[in-house]
Coordinates of C-alpha atoms in Angstrom, one line a residue:
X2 CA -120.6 -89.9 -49.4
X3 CA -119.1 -90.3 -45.9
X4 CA -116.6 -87.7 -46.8
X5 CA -118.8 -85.1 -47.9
X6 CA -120.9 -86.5 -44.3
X7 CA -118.1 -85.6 -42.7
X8 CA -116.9 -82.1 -44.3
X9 CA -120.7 -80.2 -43.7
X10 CA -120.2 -81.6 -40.2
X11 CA -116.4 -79.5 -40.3
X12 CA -117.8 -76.4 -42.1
X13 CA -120.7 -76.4 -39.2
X14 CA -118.1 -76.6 -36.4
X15 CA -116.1 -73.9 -38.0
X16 CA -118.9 -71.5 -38.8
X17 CA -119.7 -72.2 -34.8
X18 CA -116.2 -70.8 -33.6
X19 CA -117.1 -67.7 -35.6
X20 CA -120.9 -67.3 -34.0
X21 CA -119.6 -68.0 -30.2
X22 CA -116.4 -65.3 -30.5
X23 CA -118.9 -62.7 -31.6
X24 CA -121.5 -63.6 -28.3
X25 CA -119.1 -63.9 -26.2
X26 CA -117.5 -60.7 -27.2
X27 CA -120.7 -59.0 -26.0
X28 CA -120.6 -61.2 -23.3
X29 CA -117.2 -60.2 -22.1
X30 CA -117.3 -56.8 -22.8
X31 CA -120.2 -56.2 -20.4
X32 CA -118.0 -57.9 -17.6
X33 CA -115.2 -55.2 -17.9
X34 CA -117.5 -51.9 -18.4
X35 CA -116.9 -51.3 -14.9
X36 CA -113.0 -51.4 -14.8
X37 CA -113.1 -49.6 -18.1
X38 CA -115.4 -46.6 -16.2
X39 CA -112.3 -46.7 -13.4
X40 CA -109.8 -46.5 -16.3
X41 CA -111.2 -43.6 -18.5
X42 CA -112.8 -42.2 -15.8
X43 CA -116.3 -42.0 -17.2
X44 CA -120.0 -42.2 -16.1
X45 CA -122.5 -44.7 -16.6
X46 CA -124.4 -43.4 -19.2
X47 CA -121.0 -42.4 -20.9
X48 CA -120.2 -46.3 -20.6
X49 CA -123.2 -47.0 -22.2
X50 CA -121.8 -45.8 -25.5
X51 CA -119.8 -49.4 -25.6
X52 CA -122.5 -50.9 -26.2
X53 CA -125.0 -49.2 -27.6
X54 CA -122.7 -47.7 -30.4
X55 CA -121.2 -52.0 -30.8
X56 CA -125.0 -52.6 -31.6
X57 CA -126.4 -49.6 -33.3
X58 CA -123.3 -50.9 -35.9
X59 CA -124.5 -54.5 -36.1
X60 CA -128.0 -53.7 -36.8
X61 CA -127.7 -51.7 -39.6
X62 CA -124.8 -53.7 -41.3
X63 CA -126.2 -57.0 -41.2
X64 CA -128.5 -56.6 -44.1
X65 CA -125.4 -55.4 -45.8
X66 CA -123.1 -58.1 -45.3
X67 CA -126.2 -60.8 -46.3
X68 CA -126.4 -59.2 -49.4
X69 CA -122.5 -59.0 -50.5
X70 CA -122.7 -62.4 -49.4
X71 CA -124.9 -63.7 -52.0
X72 CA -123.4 -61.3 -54.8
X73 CA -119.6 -61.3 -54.4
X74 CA -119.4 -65.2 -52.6
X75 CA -120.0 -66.0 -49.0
X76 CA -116.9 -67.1 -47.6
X77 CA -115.1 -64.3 -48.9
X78 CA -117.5 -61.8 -46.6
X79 CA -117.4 -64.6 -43.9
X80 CA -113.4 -64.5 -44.2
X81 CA -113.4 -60.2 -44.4
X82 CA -115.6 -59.9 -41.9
X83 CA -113.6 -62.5 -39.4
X84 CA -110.6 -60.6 -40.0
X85 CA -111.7 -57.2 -39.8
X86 CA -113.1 -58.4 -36.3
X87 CA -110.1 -59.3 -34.6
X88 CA -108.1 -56.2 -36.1
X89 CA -111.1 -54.8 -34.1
X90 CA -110.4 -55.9 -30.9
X91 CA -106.4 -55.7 -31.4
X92 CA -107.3 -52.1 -31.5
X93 CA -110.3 -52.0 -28.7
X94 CA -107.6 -53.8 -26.6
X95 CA -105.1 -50.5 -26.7
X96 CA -108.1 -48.3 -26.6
X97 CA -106.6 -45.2 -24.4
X98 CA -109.9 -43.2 -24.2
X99 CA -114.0 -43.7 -24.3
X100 CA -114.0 -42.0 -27.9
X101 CA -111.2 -44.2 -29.6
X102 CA -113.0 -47.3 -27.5
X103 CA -116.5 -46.4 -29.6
X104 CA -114.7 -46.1 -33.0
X105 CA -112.9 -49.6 -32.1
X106 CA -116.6 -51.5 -31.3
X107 CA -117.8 -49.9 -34.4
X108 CA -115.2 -51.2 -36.5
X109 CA -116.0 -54.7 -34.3
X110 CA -119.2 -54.5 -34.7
X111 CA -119.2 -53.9 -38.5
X112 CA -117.3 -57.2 -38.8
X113 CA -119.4 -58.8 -36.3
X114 CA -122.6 -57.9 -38.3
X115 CA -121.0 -60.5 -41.0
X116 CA -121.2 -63.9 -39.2
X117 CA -124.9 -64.1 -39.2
X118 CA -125.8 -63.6 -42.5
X119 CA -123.0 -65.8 -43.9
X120 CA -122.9 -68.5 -41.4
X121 CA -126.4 -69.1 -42.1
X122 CA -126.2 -69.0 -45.2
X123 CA -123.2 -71.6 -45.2
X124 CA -125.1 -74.1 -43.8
X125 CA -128.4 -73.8 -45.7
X126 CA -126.2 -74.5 -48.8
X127 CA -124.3 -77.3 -47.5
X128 CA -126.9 -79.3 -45.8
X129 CA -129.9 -79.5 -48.4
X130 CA -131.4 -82.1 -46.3
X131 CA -134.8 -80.1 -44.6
X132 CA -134.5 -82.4 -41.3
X133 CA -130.6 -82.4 -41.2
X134 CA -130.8 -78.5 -42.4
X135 CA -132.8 -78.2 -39.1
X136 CA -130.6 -80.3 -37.0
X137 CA -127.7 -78.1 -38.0
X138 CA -129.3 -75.1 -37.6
X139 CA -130.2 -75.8 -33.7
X140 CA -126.5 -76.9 -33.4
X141 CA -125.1 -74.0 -34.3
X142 CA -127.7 -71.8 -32.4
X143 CA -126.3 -73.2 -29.3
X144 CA -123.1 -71.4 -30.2
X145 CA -124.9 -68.3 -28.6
X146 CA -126.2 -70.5 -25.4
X147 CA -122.5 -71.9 -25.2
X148 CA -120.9 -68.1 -25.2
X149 CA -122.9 -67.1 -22.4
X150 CA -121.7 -69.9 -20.2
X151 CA -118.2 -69.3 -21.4
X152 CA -117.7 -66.1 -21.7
X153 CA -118.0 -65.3 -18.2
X154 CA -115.5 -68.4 -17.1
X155 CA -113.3 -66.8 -19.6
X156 CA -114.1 -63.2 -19.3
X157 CA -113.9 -63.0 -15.5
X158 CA -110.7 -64.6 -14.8
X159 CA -108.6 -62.4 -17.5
X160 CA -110.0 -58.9 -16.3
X161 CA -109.2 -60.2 -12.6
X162 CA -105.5 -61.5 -13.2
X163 CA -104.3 -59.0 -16.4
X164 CA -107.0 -56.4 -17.0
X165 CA -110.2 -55.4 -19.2
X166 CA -108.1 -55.2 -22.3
X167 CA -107.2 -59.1 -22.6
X168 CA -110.8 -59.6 -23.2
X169 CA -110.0 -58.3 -26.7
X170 CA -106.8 -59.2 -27.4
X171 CA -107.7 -63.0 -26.4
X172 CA -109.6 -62.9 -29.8
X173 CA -106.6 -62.7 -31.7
X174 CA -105.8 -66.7 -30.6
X175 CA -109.4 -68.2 -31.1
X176 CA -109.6 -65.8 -34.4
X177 CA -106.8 -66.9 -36.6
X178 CA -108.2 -70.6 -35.5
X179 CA -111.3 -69.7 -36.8
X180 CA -110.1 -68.2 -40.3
X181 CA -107.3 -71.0 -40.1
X182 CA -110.7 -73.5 -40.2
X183 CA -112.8 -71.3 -42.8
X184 CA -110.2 -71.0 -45.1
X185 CA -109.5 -75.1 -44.8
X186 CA -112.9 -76.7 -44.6
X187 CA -115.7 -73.8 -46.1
X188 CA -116.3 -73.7 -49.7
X189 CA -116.8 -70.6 -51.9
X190 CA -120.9 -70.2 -52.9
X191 CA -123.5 -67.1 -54.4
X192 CA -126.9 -66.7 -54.3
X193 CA -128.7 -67.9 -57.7
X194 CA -130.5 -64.9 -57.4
X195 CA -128.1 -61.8 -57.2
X196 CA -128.8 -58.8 -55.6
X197 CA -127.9 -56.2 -58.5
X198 CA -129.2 -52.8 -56.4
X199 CA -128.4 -53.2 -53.2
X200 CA -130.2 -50.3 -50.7
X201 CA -127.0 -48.5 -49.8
X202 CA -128.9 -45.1 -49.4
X203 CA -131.4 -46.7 -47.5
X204 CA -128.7 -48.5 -44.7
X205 CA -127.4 -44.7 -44.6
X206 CA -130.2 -43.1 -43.6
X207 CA -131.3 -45.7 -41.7
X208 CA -128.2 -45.8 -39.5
X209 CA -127.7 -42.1 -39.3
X210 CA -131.7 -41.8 -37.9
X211 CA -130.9 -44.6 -35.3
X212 CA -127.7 -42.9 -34.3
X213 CA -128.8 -39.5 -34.0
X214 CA -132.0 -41.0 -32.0
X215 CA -130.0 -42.9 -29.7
X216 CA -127.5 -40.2 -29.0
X217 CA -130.0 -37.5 -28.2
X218 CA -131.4 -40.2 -25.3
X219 CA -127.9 -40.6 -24.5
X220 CA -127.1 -37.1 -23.8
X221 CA -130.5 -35.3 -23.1
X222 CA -130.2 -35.8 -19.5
X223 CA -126.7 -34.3 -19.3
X224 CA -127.6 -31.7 -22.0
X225 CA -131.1 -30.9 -21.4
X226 CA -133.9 -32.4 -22.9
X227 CA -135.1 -29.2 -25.1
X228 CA -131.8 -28.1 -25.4
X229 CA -130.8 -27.2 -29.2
X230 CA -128.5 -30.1 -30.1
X231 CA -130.9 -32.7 -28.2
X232 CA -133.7 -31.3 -30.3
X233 CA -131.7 -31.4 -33.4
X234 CA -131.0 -35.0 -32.5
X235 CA -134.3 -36.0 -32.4
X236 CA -135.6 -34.0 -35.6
X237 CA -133.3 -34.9 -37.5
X238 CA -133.7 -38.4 -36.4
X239 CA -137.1 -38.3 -37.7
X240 CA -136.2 -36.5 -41.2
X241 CA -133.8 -39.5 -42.1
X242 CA -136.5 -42.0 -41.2
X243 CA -138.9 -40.5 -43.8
X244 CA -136.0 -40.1 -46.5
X245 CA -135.3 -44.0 -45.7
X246 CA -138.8 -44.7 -45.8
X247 CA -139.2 -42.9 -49.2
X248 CA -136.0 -44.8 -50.3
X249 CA -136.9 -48.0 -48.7
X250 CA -140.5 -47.9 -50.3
X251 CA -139.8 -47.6 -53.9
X252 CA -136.3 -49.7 -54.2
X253 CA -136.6 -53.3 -55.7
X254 CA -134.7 -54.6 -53.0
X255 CA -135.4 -52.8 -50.0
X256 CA -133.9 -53.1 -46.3
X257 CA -137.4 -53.2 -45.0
X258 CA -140.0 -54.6 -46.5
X259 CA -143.1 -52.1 -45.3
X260 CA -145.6 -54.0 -46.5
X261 CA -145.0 -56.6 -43.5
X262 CA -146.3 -53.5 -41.6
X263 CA -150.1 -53.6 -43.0
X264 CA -150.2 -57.5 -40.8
X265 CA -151.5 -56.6 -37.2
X266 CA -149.7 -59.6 -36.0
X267 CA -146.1 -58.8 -37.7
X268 CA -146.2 -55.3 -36.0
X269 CA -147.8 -56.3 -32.7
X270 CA -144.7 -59.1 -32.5
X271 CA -142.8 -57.0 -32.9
X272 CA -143.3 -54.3 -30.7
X273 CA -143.5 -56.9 -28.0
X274 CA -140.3 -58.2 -28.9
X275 CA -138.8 -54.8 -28.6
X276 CA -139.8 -54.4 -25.6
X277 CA -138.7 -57.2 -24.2
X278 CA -135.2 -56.6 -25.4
X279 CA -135.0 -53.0 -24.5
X280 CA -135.6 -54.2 -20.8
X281 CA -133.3 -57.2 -21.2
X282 CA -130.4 -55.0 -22.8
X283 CA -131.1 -52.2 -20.3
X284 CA -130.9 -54.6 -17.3
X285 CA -127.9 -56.8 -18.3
X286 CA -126.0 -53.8 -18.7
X287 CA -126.8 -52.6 -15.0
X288 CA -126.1 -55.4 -13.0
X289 CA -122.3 -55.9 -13.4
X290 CA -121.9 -52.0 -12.7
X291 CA -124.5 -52.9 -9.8
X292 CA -122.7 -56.2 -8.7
X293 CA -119.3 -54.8 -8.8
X294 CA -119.6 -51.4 -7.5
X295 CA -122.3 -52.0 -4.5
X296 CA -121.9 -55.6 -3.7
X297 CA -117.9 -55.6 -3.8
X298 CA -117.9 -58.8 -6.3
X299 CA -115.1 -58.9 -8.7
X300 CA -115.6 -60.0 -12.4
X301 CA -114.6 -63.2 -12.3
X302 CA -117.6 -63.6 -9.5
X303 CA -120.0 -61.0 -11.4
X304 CA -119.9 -63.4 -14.2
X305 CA -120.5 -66.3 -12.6
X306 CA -123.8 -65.3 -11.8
X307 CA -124.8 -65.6 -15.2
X308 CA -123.6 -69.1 -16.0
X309 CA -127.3 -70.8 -14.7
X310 CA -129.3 -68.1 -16.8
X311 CA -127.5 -69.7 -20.2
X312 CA -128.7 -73.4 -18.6
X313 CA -132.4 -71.6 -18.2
X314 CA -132.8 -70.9 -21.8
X315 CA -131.6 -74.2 -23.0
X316 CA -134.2 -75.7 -20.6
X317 CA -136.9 -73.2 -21.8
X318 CA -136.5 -73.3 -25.2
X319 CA -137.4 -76.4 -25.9
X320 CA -140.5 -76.1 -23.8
X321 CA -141.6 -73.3 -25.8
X322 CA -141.0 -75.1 -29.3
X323 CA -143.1 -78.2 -28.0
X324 CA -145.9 -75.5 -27.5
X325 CA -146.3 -74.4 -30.8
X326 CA -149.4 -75.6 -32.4
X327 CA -150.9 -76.4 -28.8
X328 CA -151.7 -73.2 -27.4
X329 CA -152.1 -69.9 -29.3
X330 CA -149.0 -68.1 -29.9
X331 CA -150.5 -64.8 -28.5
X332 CA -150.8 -67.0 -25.0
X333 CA -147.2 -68.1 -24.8
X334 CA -145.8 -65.0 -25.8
X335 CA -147.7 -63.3 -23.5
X336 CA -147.3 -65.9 -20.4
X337 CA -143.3 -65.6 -21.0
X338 CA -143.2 -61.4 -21.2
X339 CA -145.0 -61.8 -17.8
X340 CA -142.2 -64.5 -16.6
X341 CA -139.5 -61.3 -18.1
X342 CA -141.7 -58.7 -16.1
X343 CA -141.9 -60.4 -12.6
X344 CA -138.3 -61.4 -13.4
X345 CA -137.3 -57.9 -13.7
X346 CA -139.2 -57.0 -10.3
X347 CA -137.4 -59.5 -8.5
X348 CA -134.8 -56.8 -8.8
X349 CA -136.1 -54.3 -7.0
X350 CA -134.8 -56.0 -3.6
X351 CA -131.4 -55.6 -4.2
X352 CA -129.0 -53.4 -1.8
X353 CA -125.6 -53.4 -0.7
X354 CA -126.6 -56.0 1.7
X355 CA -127.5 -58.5 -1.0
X356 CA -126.0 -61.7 -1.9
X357 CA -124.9 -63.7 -5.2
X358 CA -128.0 -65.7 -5.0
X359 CA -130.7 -62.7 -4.8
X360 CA -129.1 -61.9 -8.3
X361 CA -128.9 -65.2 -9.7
X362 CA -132.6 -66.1 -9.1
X363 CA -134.0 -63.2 -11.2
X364 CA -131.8 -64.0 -13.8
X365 CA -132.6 -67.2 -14.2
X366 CA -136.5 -66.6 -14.2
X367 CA -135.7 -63.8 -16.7
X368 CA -133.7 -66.2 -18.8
X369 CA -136.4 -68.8 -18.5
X370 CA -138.7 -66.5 -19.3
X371 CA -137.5 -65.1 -22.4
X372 CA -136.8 -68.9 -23.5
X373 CA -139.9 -70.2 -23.5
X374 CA -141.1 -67.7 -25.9
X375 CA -138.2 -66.9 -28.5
X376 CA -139.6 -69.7 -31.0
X377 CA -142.9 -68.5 -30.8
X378 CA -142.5 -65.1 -31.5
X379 CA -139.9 -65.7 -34.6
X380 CA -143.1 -68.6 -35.6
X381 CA -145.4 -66.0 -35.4
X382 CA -143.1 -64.0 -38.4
X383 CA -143.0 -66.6 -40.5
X384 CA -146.3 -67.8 -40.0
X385 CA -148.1 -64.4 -41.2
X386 CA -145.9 -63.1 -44.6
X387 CA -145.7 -65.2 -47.7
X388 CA -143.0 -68.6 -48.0
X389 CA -140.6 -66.9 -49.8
X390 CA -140.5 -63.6 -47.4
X391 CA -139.3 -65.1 -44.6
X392 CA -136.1 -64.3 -44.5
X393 CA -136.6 -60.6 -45.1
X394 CA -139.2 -61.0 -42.2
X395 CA -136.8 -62.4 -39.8
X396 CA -134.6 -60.2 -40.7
X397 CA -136.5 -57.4 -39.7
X398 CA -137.2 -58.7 -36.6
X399 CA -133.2 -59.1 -35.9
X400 CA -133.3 -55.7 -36.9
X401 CA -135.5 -55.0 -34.2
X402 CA -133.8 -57.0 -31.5
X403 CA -130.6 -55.1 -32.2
X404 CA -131.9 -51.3 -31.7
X405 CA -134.0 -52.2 -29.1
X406 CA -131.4 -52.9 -27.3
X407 CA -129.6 -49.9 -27.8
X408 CA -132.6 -48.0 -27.0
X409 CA -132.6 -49.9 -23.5
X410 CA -129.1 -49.3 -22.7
X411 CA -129.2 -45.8 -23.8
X412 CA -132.8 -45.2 -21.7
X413 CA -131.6 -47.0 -18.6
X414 CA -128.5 -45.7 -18.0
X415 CA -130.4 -42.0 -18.6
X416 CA -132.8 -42.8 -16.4
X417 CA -130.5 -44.7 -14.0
X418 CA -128.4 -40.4 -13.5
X419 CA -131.6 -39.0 -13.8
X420 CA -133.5 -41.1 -10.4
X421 CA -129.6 -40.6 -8.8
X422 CA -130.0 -36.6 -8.9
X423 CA -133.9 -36.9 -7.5
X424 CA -132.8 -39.5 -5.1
X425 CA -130.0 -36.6 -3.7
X426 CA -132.2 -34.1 -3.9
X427 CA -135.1 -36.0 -2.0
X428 CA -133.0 -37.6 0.8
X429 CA -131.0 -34.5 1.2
X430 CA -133.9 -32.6 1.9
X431 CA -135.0 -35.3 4.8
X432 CA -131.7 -35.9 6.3
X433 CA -130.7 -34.0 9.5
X434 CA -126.5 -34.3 10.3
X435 CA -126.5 -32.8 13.5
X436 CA -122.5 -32.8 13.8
X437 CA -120.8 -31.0 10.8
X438 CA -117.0 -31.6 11.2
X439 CA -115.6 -31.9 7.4
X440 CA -115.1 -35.6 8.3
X441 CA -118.8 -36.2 9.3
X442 CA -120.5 -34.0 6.7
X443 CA -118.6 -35.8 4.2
X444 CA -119.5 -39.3 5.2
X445 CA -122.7 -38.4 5.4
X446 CA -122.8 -37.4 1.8
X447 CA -121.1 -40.2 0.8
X448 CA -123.8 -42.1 2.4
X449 CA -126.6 -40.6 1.1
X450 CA -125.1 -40.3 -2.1
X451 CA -125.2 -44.4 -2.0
X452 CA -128.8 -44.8 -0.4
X453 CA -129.5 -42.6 -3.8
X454 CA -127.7 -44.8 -6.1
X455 CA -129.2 -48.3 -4.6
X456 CA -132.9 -46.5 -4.9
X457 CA -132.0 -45.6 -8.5
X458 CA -131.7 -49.3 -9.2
X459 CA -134.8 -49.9 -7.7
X460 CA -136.8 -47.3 -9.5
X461 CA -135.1 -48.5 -12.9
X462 CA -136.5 -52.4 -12.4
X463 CA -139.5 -51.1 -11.4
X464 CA -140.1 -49.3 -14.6
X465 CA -138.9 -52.4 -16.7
X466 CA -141.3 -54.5 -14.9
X467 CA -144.4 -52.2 -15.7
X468 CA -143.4 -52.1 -19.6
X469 CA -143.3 -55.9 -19.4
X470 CA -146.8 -55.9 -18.2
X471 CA -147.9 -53.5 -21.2
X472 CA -145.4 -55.8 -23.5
X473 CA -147.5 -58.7 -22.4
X474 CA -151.0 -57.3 -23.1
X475 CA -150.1 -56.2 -26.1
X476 CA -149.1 -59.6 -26.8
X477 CA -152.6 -60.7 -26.4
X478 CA -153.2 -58.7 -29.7
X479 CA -151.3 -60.9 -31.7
X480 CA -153.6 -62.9 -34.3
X481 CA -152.4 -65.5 -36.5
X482 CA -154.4 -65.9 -38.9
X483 CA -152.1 -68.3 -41.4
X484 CA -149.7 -71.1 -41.1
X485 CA -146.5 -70.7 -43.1
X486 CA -147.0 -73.6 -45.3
X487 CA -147.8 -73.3 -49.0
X488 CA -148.4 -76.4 -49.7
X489 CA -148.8 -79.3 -47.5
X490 CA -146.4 -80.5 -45.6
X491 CA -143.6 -78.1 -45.9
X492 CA -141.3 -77.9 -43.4
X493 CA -140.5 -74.2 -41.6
X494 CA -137.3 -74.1 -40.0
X495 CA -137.6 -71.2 -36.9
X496 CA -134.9 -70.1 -35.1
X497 CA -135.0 -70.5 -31.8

């Protein structure tokens, strides 16, 4: 008995390494945008396409890999997907331009999409205990906590001293430890209930309407908004989301289940959560770019400033989860989008004047913010659909969480060239150089060209804080009107 004590203990540890690489992938990766920009010579929103296209890919592929899992056996997919990841990054690491970088994070983020499924599936099966179950379950969320701590002690240091690319390559190391563990210590298991029709039209059309909707935000500014391919983008972004939906709604085992959609609170969740995200996304992708192009800060320094945000959430979280069944979820979940939105504004006093601490402070409000409410909205999900839907409900809702963060990279960064241009425009028109050598007129341009930039930033937090606001009144409209027990003392194990 000891033995078997001590293996689930092993297999959670291992499943662990697997979780933090991934987060602190997306951690990292953030970190060295900048020095990638210098390197391939790209824009912001260009830049953006790391990103958005790494989690465009793990959206749509998660509900893909959870389902192979239960058919086919979930360590294999665990395994696959492990090792498909770090031939990933091999390649990201010898990336040589922005469009062989997006078909590497893809190919990452495909793999990626693997660990969460699987991993929790792995430890559902091997604890069967419901309060040890739980216990394990909180351990290995703070796998995601831990990689945001880490990853920029790690990910700094290795851009500084040998570049961006050894933030991919160093997953070669901690991966073949990981599968070295997997294959030692996980055993093989399936579902008892096989999926026999998996939704594979369904995943396609939903991915193609996400991609084709995110690129045509992506590129309207540079291309024009009503220009033929951006409008081509966004129609035909819509036809595949009615061909899913026609798919989705008559399959036996759909992707999305759209009755959860007829439950006021399910869809008020989770356009607040969507929100949230879009704005978190969007932001977190800004101020490295901000922090090491304005402020001077290299990345070992830029990610620094994130370490006390990951000791935030670990505070907050638990101050959230003793909420629950105290207040009203609508109250907390509105009370911490509010914490986001005044977090966000906080941002609007930044300049080239600033210092490490006028970034860290937001952040860690942010963070706190968004802490304090993450087990209530995820209880709100299971607490309005049936017992034996929440997993496809919180599934949706990870769904969610994962485009809407796309959408906020993509919109940001738009909007981010978009306030630049007016800025120009705007500050040009008021500016008076009354010497115009070649060497004055073109410091004054460089001037006002950074006065433009710095306002940018300011009208982009400004934004995010107002859609916080709506966020947060819309998150008074979230009625519970069940608990998620079917019978009387069941337990509900939320992710927090």
């Amino acid at each position: 008995m000891a033995e078997n004590n001590r293996n689930r203990w092993l297999i959670l540890l291992t499943v662990m390494v697997g979780t933090f690489l991934g987060a602190m992938d997306q951690t990292v990766v953030n970190l060295a945008v900048p020095k990638i920009m210098l390197d391939f010579n790209i824009l912001t929103a260009d830049a953006a396409w790391i990103a958005t296209a790494y989690i465009l890919a793990n959206a749509v592929f998660v509900p893909v890999w959870g389902k192979l899992g239960d058919t086919i056996g979930r360590k294999k997919v665990y395994l696959w997907g492990f090792s498909i990841f770090i031939v990933g990054s091999i390649l990201a690491g010898f990336a040589w331009d922005l469009g062989s970088m997006i078909i590497f994070r893809i190919i990452q983020a495909i793999a990626s999409s693997a660990d969460y499924p699987t991993a929790m599936a792995i430890i559902a099966v091997n604890f069967s205990n419901g309060k040890e179950r739980a216990q394990a379950l909180g351990i290995w969320s703070s796998a995601f906590a831990l990689a945001i701590v880490f990853g920029p002690l790690i990910g700094g240091p290795l851009i500084d001293i040998f570049g961006w690319r050894s933030v991919f390559l160093i997953n070669l190391p901690i991966g073949l430890i990981g599968i070295a563990m997997a294959l030692t210590f996980i055993p093989e298991s399936v579902s008892n209930k096989k999926s026999v029709s998996f939704d594979w039209y369904g995943a396609l059309t939903l991915g193609t309407s996400l991609a084709l909707l995110v690129f045509g935000l992506d590129r309207g500014y540079d291309w024009g908004w009503t220009s033929l391919p951006i409008v081509l983008c966004f129609a035909g972004s819509g036809l595949f989301m009615y061909i899913f939906y026609l798919i989705d709604s008559r399959h036996p085992e759909p992707i999305i289940d759209f009755s959860f959609f007829r439950i006021p609170a399910f869809v008020f969740t989770l356009v607040n959560n969507f929100l949230i995200f879009m704005c978190l996304m969007g932001g977190m992708f800004l101020i490295p770019i901000f922090d090491q192009t304005f402020l001077g800060l290299t990345a070992t320094e830029t990610g620094l400033q994130f370490v006390p945000m990951a000791f935030a959430i670990m505070l907050a979280a638990p101050i959230g989860a003793g909420l629950v069944g105290k207040l009203q979820p609508r109250y907390v979940i509105a009370m911490s989008t509010l914490v986001t939105g005044i977090a966000l504004f906080l941002f609007v006093g930044l300049d080239v004047r600033s210092s490490s601490l006028d970034v860290i402070i937001p952040l860690v409000v942010m963070m706190f913010g968004m802490g304090f409410g993450m087990s209530q909205r995820t209880g709100v999900i299971a607490a309005v659909v049936p017992n034996d839907e929440i997993g496809s409900a919180s599934a949706v809702l990870a769904l969610v969480r994962n485009v809407s963060g796309a959408f906020g990279i993509a919109i940001f960064a738009t909007l981010l060239n978009m306030s630049i241009e007016d800025n120009m425009l705007a500050i040009s028109a008021h500016s008076v150089v009354n010497v115009h050598t070649p060497a004055v007129m073109q410091q004054a341009t460089t001037l006002m060209y950074l006065d433009a930039q710095v306002l940018a930033y300011h009208t982009i937090f400004i934004i995010g804080s107002l859609v916080m606001i709506l966020a947060a009144v819309l998150a008074l409209l979230i009625d519970v009107k069940k608990t998620g027990k079917g019978e009387e003392g069941k337990e509900v194990v939320l992710e927090i």
